[in-house]
XYZ file of C-alpha atoms in Angstrom:
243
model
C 0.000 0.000 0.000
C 1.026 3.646 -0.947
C 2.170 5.966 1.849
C 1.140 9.044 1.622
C 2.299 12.790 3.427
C -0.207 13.682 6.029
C -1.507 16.451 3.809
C -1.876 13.944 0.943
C -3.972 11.563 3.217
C -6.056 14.052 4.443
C -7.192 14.763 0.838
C -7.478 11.348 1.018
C -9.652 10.947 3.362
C -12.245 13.666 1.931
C -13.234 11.229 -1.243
C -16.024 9.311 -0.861
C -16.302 5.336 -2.062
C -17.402 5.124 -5.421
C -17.115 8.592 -6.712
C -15.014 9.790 -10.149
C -12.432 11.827 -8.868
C -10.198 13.902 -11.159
C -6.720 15.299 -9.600
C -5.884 18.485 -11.666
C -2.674 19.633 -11.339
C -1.303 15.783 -10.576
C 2.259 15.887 -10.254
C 3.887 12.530 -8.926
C 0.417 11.157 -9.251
C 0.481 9.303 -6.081
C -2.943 10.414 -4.746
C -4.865 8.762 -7.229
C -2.328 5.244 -6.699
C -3.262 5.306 -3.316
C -7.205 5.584 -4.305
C -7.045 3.318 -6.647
C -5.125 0.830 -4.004
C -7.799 1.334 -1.601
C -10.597 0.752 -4.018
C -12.147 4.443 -2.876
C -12.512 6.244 -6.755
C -14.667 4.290 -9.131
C -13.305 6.164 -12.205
C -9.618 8.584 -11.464
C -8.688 11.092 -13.834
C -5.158 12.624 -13.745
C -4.345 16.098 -15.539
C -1.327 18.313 -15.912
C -0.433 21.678 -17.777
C 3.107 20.355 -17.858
C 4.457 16.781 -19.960
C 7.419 16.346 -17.316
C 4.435 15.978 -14.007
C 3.227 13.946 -16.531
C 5.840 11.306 -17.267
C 6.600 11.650 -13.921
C 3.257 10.474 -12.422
C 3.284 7.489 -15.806
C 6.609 6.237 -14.080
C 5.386 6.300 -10.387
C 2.099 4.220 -11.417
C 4.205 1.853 -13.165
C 6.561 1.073 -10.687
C 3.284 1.394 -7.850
C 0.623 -0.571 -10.135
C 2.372 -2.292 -13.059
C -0.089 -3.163 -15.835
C -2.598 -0.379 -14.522
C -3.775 2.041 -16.930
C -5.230 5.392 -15.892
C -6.486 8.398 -17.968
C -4.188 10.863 -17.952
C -4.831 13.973 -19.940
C -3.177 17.401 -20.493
C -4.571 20.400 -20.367
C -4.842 23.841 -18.062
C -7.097 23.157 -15.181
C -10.798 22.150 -15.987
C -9.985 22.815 -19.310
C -8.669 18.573 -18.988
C -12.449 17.621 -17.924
C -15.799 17.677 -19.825
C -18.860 18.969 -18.002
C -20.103 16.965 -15.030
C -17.393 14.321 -15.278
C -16.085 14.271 -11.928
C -18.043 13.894 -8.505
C -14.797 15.169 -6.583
C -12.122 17.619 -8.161
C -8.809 17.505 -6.435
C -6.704 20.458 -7.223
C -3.572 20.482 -4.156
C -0.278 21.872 -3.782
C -1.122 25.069 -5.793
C -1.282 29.028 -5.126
C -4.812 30.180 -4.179
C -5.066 32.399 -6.803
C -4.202 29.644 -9.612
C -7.047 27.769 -7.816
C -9.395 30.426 -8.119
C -8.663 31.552 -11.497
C -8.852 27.839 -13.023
C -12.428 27.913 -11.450
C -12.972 30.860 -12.998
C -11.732 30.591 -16.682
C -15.317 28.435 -17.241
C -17.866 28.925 -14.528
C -20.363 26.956 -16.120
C -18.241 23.759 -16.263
C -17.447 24.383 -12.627
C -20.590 24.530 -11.565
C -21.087 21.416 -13.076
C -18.815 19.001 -10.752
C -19.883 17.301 -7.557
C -17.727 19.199 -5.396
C -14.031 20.241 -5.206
C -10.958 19.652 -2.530
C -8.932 22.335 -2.467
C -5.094 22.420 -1.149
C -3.412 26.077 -1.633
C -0.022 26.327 -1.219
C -0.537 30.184 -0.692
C -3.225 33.087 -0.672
C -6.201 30.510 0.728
C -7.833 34.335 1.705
C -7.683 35.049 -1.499
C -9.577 31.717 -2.632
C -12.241 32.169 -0.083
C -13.053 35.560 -0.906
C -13.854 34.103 -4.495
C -15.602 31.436 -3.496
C -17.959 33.301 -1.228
C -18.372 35.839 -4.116
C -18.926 33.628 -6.946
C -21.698 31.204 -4.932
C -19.438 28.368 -3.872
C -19.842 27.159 -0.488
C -17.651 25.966 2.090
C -18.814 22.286 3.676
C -15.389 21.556 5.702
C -11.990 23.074 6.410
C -8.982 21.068 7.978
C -5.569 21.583 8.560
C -2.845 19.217 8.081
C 1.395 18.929 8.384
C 3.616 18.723 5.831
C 7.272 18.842 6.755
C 7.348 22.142 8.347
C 4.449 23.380 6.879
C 1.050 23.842 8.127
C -1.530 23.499 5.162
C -5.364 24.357 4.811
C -7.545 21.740 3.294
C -11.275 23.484 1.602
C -13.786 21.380 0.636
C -15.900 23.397 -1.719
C -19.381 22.723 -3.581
C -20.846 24.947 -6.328
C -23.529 26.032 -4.961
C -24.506 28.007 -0.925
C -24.124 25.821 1.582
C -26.539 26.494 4.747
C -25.195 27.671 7.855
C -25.568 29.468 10.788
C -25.306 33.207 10.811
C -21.800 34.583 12.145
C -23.628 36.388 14.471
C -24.550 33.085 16.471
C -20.775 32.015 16.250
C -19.319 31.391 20.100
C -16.213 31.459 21.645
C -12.876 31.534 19.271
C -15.337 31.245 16.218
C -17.171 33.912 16.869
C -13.746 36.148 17.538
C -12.844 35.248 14.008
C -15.911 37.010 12.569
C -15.498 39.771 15.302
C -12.207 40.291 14.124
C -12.622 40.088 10.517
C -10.203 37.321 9.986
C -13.183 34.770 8.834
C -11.531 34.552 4.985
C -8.231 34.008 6.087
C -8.815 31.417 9.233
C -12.299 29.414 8.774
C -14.273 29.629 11.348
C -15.095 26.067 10.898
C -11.571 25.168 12.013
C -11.892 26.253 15.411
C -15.764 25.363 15.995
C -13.998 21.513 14.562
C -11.255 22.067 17.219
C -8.509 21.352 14.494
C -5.945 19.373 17.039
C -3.181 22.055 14.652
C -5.183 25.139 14.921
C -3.346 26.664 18.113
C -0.109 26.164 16.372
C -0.807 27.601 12.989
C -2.002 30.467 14.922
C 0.936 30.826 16.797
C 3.223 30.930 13.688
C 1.191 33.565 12.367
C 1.667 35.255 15.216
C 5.079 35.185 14.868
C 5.074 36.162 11.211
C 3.167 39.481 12.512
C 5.641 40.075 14.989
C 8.181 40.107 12.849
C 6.404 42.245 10.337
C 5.341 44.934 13.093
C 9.182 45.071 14.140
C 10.171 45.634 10.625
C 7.417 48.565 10.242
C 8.872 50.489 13.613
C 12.326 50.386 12.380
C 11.298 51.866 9.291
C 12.021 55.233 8.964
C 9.418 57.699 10.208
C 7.437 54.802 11.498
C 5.102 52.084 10.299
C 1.811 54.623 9.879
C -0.993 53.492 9.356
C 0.627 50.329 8.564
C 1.927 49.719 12.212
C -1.356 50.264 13.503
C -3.067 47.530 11.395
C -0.454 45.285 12.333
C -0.639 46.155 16.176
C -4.445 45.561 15.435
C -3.561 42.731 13.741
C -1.285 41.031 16.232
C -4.590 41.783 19.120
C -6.755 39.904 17.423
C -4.390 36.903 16.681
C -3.239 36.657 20.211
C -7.079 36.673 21.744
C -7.893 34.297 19.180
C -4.984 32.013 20.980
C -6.249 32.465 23.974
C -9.890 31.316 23.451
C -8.512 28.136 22.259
């Protein structure tokens, strides 16, 4: 059986026996080998922009599954899939705004899939912030390690998603939506109690610190900027706290 990184099984663990699952964006291609070992995906799809991710994920399934075939395809994001042909669309391990923007280059065929898991390496605020704009809703947010990474994990469907109001959040939830901070830390991971929440907060923490010591040694002062960050670092550290 394939081993997989943590983040990688956690995406993993997100599909749902029986459904078509297409990984966009596959690279070594050893998510879909270790659904296909477990029996989970009842058709598997791999895509890449790229020939090398390609070849690369064709010699990994060889020397994993010898005598398996799986449809492999290239092409630019959804732009691999026909309309409606996947029940889960895996696209991990790439910036937020990428993400976004593939969703974007043909709504219609997005709206089309079952639902999407969503891995970005960067600018998950931004990603949000489109979904919630563009009528995709959030069903469930996790957080897993890879090396010394923290990453966020968005399971998206194309259409609203009922929920209750931010208003009736409690506790460290509801200090995310106080705060503003709902598009860049779900509010779903701390009502969840993500077991890596407290420590991804404290790293951003010290990435603020860091910034708000840069902005004082400026020259004339941070501004405006140093009080947003001093705002900034409040809010992070009370958020901590109601963990």
């Amino acid at each position: 059986m394939t081993r997989l990184s943590e983040r990688l099984e956690r995406i993993c663990a997100e599909i749902r026996r029986g459904e078509r699952v297409a990984d966009i964006g596959t690279d070594h291609g050893l998510l879909p080998v270790a659904l296909y070992e477990r029996g989970l995906a009842s058709a598997l799809i791999l895509s890449d922009l790229r020939q090398g991710p390609m070849d690369k994920a064709r010699a990994n399934i060889g020397r994993l599954l010898p005598g398996v075939e799986f449809d492999m395809r290239l092409g630019d994001g959804l732009s691999a899939l026909q309309s409606g042909e996947a029940d889960a669309v895996v696209m991990a391990g790439m910036g937020g705004r990428l993400i976004a923007g593939m969703l974007a280059s043909d709504p219609e065929k997005a709206r089309s899939m079952g639902r999407y898991i969503l891995q970005p390496r960067n600018a998950a605020e931004t990603l949000r912030r489109w979904l919630a704009d563009n009528g995709f809703g959030i069903a469930g947010e996790a957080l897993a390690r890879e090396g010394r990474f923290i990453c966020e994990i968005i399971t998206a469907l194309p259409r609203d998603v009922a929920r209750r109001p931010p208003r009736d959040c409690a506790g460290a939830a509801g200090l995310i939506v106080k705060n503003g901070l709902e598009f860049e830390i779900s509010p779903m991971l701390a009502q969840g109690g993500d077991p890596l929440l407290a420590e991804w907060l404290g790293r951003k923490i010290a990435t603020e610190m860091k910034t708000l010591a840069g902005l004082r040694m400026a020259k004339g002062g941070g501004g405006d900027r140093e009080a947003a960050s001093v705002s900034r670092l409040r809010a992070l550290k009370e958020l901590l706290e109601a963990l």
